[in-house]
């Protein structure tokens, strides 16, 4: 049974004192003065120094006060959870804080629970971080939001493809407007197959992401984060390739042909491996954007201890960017802008989504309505937990019904 700190009785307070190493004061505090959880949370350092407690040993006063501050901070988090805030920390009994870990003997049978840096939260009133664990929080799938985010991503992708079709008709003549000078392209020889290698890097990252998505416990909410990180690619620019004769403006006779071509680009994901060849989407590298997006998705939704996977993801991201440039498919500024915008949008979105203090601001709801809609019922940062997508017990329940 979950018991919050302010609901403790004298026996729970006594257990907490013993677990913190203050067994000699348990009789004074619990039996003589009948201090329960509510009274314990109201104590301060002066209460420990002055009568009626009047502790005499300075080291015990400081250590007990430090433990009380940590306990009070935990209680604040619990109260926020009861009020429907984003972080909760259900507490089943006294816990010991040793070397950055909490040991909860009541519900873990004396085993030490290890927490990583993904679950840290800093508070301005505390000298040390409080460690959170969202495993006890119920994350609802919210399939309606998944559908909205999927439709939004599909619509934006199609509009982007349609804009590329329109821009393709305005590609300037290479004879009249030669390529602009670029320090990287001028010094790196053309590698004809490099663009395909960049797309292979993207496909490998996408495969890694799909595997993480399949085995992630909160896969439905994970999808909402993915579809809400959509980047638009606009603005035509002069052709950066000087030796590809196929790059020329394409004229379409009707709006229907443009719609069909836009659908082909969207279905083919804009990749040359699927037979899609477009021009005019300069000033922003779409391949760099999706390489960077997949990289950030992999590193964000896997634990920090998967550092080998994170290293591989970053290597593929950077090599993919290099191959885009080596193929002379984009100017250097295209790649830099795409990497910067994609990474900033991803990090800003998750920073706002995981920082609960911003949700009290109306400005966030005005300027980021989709963010406010997608994250309004999320009870905290999505923990990186994994499970088999198809479980035998769930199949048995369905067959028995």
XYZ file of C-alpha atoms in Angstrom:
401
model
C 0.000 0.000 0.000
C 1.338 3.408 -0.966
C 1.757 5.735 2.007
C 2.771 9.355 1.595
C 5.074 11.002 4.105
C 2.455 13.306 5.612
C 0.346 10.208 6.400
C 3.047 8.529 8.460
C 2.324 7.502 11.994
C 4.777 7.349 14.874
C 5.881 3.854 13.875
C 6.820 4.971 10.333
C 8.698 7.962 11.755
C 10.578 5.618 14.069
C 11.506 3.380 11.134
C 12.725 6.403 9.202
C 14.899 7.573 12.124
C 16.420 4.113 12.448
C 17.104 3.891 8.703
C 18.806 7.303 8.812
C 21.017 6.274 11.726
C 19.238 8.214 14.519
C 17.978 5.251 16.516
C 19.053 6.853 19.797
C 16.561 9.691 19.254
C 13.628 7.487 18.222
C 12.339 7.090 21.779
C 12.555 10.843 22.463
C 10.881 11.890 19.216
C 8.349 9.103 18.634
C 7.400 7.784 22.079
C 7.836 10.816 24.319
C 6.649 13.547 21.934
C 4.552 11.383 19.561
C 5.869 12.973 16.379
C 4.034 11.692 13.298
C 4.650 12.416 9.625
C 2.844 15.759 9.574
C 4.718 17.023 12.643
C 8.011 15.663 11.317
C 7.655 17.677 8.107
C 7.083 20.883 10.096
C 10.303 20.599 12.119
C 13.201 22.953 11.497
C 16.731 23.292 12.826
C 15.661 25.514 15.720
C 13.192 22.855 16.864
C 16.067 20.412 17.116
C 18.243 22.821 19.108
C 15.666 24.250 21.502
C 13.411 22.590 24.098
C 11.630 20.274 24.251
C 13.865 18.208 21.929
C 17.055 20.148 22.711
C 19.613 17.941 20.985
C 23.108 18.630 22.311
C 25.430 17.110 19.734
C 26.131 19.473 16.827
C 26.926 16.749 14.275
C 23.630 14.976 14.998
C 21.701 18.244 14.680
C 23.229 18.999 11.278
C 22.838 15.458 9.953
C 19.251 15.128 11.152
C 18.336 18.538 9.730
C 19.861 17.595 6.378
C 17.818 14.383 6.299
C 14.706 16.350 7.237
C 15.271 18.785 4.361
C 15.485 15.922 1.891
C 12.342 14.396 3.352
C 10.481 17.714 3.166
C 11.467 18.098 -0.463
C 10.134 14.624 -1.193
C 6.885 15.560 0.475
C 6.564 18.630 -1.762
C 6.858 16.393 -4.804
C 4.233 14.048 -3.404
C 1.827 16.925 -2.760
C 2.311 18.119 -6.330
C 1.441 14.634 -7.556
C -1.743 14.616 -5.487
C -2.739 17.922 -7.079
C -2.274 16.493 -10.570
C 1.144 17.951 -11.297
C 3.677 16.318 -13.542
C 5.977 14.603 -11.058
C 5.032 12.085 -8.428
C 6.991 10.116 -5.918
C 4.797 7.585 -4.124
C 6.508 6.522 -0.941
C 5.942 3.197 0.742
C 8.204 3.647 3.704
C 11.380 5.197 5.074
C 14.327 5.438 2.721
C 18.018 5.895 3.218
C 20.059 8.340 1.168
C 23.587 7.057 0.662
C 26.005 8.091 -2.082
C 23.328 9.339 -4.450
C 20.992 6.375 -3.948
C 17.827 5.704 -2.022
C 17.305 2.431 -0.271
C 13.671 1.612 0.339
C 13.512 -1.469 2.522
C 9.730 -1.798 2.634
C 8.998 -2.355 -1.036
C 12.363 -3.508 -2.348
C 13.350 -5.989 0.347
C 16.482 -4.135 1.324
C 17.791 -3.732 -2.227
C 19.320 -0.469 -3.315
C 17.543 1.312 -6.162
C 19.950 2.889 -8.625
C 18.924 6.091 -10.351
C 20.553 7.639 -13.372
C 20.886 11.280 -14.341
C 17.708 11.153 -16.459
C 15.622 11.283 -13.277
C 17.221 14.264 -11.553
C 15.273 17.405 -10.728
C 16.779 20.524 -9.217
C 14.861 22.739 -6.842
C 15.853 26.276 -5.921
C 15.289 25.630 -2.222
C 17.586 22.622 -2.064
C 21.350 22.391 -2.056
C 21.255 18.948 -3.670
C 19.147 17.410 -6.425
C 16.178 15.238 -5.618
C 15.996 11.984 -7.537
C 12.698 11.113 -9.160
C 11.351 7.883 -10.518
C 8.277 7.904 -12.729
C 7.769 4.148 -12.701
C 4.800 4.482 -10.397
C 3.102 6.984 -12.677
C 0.427 5.801 -15.068
C 1.087 7.020 -18.625
C -2.117 6.721 -20.639
C -1.706 5.863 -24.345
C -3.976 8.753 -25.528
C -4.478 7.297 -29.003
C -6.561 10.299 -30.040
C -3.500 12.526 -29.678
C -1.438 9.980 -31.581
C -3.950 10.175 -34.438
C -3.903 13.992 -34.397
C -0.100 14.089 -34.396
C 0.076 11.528 -37.218
C -2.386 13.498 -39.352
C -0.512 16.708 -38.601
C 2.824 15.145 -39.594
C 1.310 13.708 -42.782
C -0.277 17.025 -43.726
C 2.911 19.003 -43.104
C 4.986 16.465 -45.063
C 2.607 16.676 -48.010
C 2.529 20.481 -47.961
C 6.331 20.503 -47.852
C 6.463 18.134 -50.834
C 3.991 20.307 -52.741
C 6.086 23.406 -52.050
C 9.137 21.556 -53.368
C 7.217 20.819 -56.581
C 6.371 24.503 -56.995
C 9.934 25.542 -56.246
C 11.264 22.942 -58.689
C 9.592 24.895 -61.489
C 11.650 27.947 -60.530
C 15.098 26.353 -60.510
C 17.430 28.871 -62.185
C 19.354 28.098 -65.358
C 22.894 26.929 -64.540
C 24.304 28.635 -67.612
C 22.883 31.980 -66.575
C 23.304 31.561 -62.808
C 26.392 29.441 -62.029
C 26.833 27.815 -58.606
C 27.928 30.010 -55.733
C 31.404 29.544 -54.230
C 31.552 27.253 -51.200
C 34.756 26.626 -49.248
C 33.867 22.988 -48.545
C 32.597 22.080 -52.001
C 35.538 23.855 -53.633
C 38.062 21.756 -51.695
C 36.327 18.364 -51.465
C 36.086 16.313 -54.664
C 32.720 15.007 -55.767
C 31.872 11.472 -54.600
C 29.008 10.312 -56.877
C 27.696 7.599 -54.542
C 28.015 9.678 -51.350
C 24.377 10.778 -51.352
C 23.228 7.154 -51.374
C 25.571 6.477 -48.446
C 23.970 9.373 -46.570
C 20.552 7.829 -47.165
C 21.824 4.432 -45.979
C 22.971 6.133 -42.762
C 19.488 7.585 -42.402
C 17.859 4.192 -43.011
C 20.117 2.577 -40.416
C 19.195 5.255 -37.871
C 15.520 4.811 -38.756
C 15.822 1.047 -38.197
C 17.428 1.610 -34.798
C 14.630 4.021 -33.913
C 11.935 1.556 -35.005
C 13.429 -1.179 -32.813
C 13.477 1.189 -29.833
C 9.911 2.205 -30.626
C 8.700 -1.400 -30.792
C 10.190 -2.400 -27.447
C 9.601 0.884 -25.606
C 7.022 0.448 -22.861
C 5.420 3.833 -23.558
C 5.526 3.431 -27.347
C 2.233 5.258 -27.977
C 3.311 8.377 -26.168
C 6.702 8.045 -27.795
C 4.973 8.309 -31.203
C 3.356 11.594 -30.182
C 6.781 13.088 -29.472
C 8.049 11.882 -32.829
C 5.241 13.236 -34.974
C 5.281 16.562 -33.146
C 8.938 17.143 -34.138
C 8.264 18.125 -37.752
C 10.492 20.561 -39.591
C 9.559 22.479 -42.739
C 11.973 22.882 -45.644
C 11.395 26.015 -47.717
C 13.201 28.649 -49.842
C 14.783 27.928 -53.226
C 18.448 28.587 -53.825
C 20.991 28.367 -56.632
C 22.052 24.867 -57.641
C 25.147 23.704 -55.793
C 26.061 20.849 -58.141
C 27.951 21.769 -61.252
C 28.259 18.425 -63.037
C 24.773 16.916 -62.932
C 22.887 17.620 -66.115
C 19.646 16.221 -64.748
C 19.195 19.193 -62.445
C 16.794 21.428 -64.310
C 13.440 23.045 -63.838
C 10.389 20.803 -64.261
C 7.189 22.261 -65.624
C 3.783 20.743 -64.881
C 0.767 21.346 -67.094
C -1.897 21.213 -64.400
C -2.452 21.377 -60.672
C -3.352 17.684 -60.678
C 0.127 16.784 -61.942
C 1.631 18.849 -59.160
C -0.533 17.078 -56.562
C 0.475 13.670 -57.913
C 4.147 14.633 -57.919
C 3.921 15.943 -54.342
C 2.348 12.661 -53.243
C 5.152 10.718 -54.947
C 7.755 12.772 -53.090
C 6.009 12.268 -49.748
C 5.545 8.507 -50.211
C 9.151 8.137 -51.348
C 10.335 10.139 -48.318
C 12.266 12.404 -50.682
C 15.054 9.815 -51.085
C 16.910 9.017 -54.286
C 16.922 5.346 -53.224
C 13.163 5.312 -53.808
C 13.480 7.026 -57.178
C 12.672 10.555 -55.990
C 14.823 13.262 -57.569
C 14.013 16.852 -56.669
C 15.756 20.163 -56.843
C 15.112 23.564 -55.365
C 14.948 22.689 -51.655
C 18.198 24.512 -50.955
C 18.983 26.682 -47.944
C 17.755 23.751 -45.819
C 18.973 20.155 -46.107
C 16.101 17.754 -45.526
C 18.458 14.765 -45.304
C 20.452 16.492 -42.569
C 17.234 17.333 -40.742
C 16.049 13.731 -40.599
C 19.487 12.337 -39.794
C 19.648 14.737 -36.865
C 16.061 14.034 -35.816
C 16.571 10.257 -35.707
C 19.826 10.735 -33.817
C 18.157 12.857 -31.141
C 15.216 10.459 -30.876
C 17.578 7.546 -30.246
C 19.654 9.377 -27.641
C 16.630 10.905 -25.889
C 14.571 7.735 -25.533
C 17.300 5.348 -24.435
C 19.018 5.334 -21.016
C 22.304 7.192 -20.611
C 24.088 3.906 -19.920
C 23.557 2.943 -23.584
C 26.554 5.093 -24.446
C 27.755 2.741 -27.205
C 24.422 3.090 -28.973
C 24.554 6.866 -28.543
C 28.089 6.980 -29.948
C 27.035 4.916 -32.969
C 24.036 7.190 -33.499
C 26.168 10.325 -33.455
C 28.762 8.764 -35.778
C 26.055 7.889 -38.315
C 24.574 11.374 -37.999
C 27.907 13.118 -38.618
C 28.994 10.753 -41.395
C 25.615 11.169 -43.070
C 26.068 14.940 -43.024
C 29.551 14.549 -44.497
C 28.214 12.339 -47.300
C 25.557 14.935 -48.143
C 28.309 17.508 -48.597
C 30.641 15.074 -50.375
C 27.910 14.425 -52.942
C 27.740 18.194 -53.581
C 23.973 18.027 -53.130
C 23.834 20.983 -50.738
C 25.829 24.007 -49.787
C 27.615 23.923 -46.440
C 25.257 26.560 -45.056
C 22.276 24.309 -45.903
C 23.647 21.557 -43.684
C 24.590 23.902 -40.841
C 21.157 25.545 -40.809
C 19.337 22.198 -40.979
C 21.390 20.702 -38.136
C 20.974 23.773 -35.948
C 17.234 24.264 -36.495
C 16.382 20.562 -36.122
C 18.416 20.064 -32.955
C 17.160 23.311 -31.388
C 13.493 22.545 -32.097
C 13.881 19.032 -30.682
C 15.685 20.180 -27.536
C 13.398 23.172 -26.941
C 10.297 21.001 -27.298
C 11.519 18.422 -24.805
C 12.812 21.078 -22.434
C 9.386 22.712 -22.329
C 7.608 19.360 -22.113
C 9.748 18.138 -19.205
C 9.814 21.388 -17.206
C 6.597 21.700 -15.270
C 7.054 25.340 -14.211
C 6.370 26.461 -17.791
C 2.888 24.979 -17.716
C 1.705 27.727 -15.402
C 2.438 30.310 -18.090
C -0.282 31.328 -20.540
C 2.424 32.454 -22.935
C 3.403 28.827 -23.599
C -0.197 27.935 -24.443
C -0.482 30.906 -26.798
C 2.818 30.478 -28.641
C 2.949 26.660 -28.530
C -0.668 25.439 -28.782
C 0.251 21.990 -30.125
C 2.799 21.506 -27.363
C 0.186 22.468 -24.804
C -2.330 20.067 -26.349
C 0.003 17.085 -26.626
C 1.533 17.434 -23.146
C -1.444 18.589 -21.063
C -2.089 15.194 -19.415
C 1.458 13.854 -19.230
C 2.312 13.064 -15.572
C 6.067 13.556 -15.976
C 9.070 12.749 -18.095
C 8.515 9.541 -20.016
C 10.788 6.907 -18.416
C 12.936 4.784 -20.689
C 11.470 1.376 -19.895
C 11.205 -1.557 -22.274
C 9.020 -4.617 -22.649
C 8.049 -7.215 -25.221
C 5.394 -5.709 -27.524
C 3.348 -8.923 -27.378
C 3.005 -10.458 -23.929
C 1.602 -13.915 -23.281
C -0.493 -12.818 -20.321
C -2.250 -10.196 -22.457
C -2.954 -12.768 -25.167
C -4.364 -15.169 -22.597
C -6.676 -12.489 -21.247
C -8.015 -11.733 -24.712
C -8.566 -15.375 -25.587
C -10.268 -16.055 -22.261
C -12.631 -13.133 -22.889
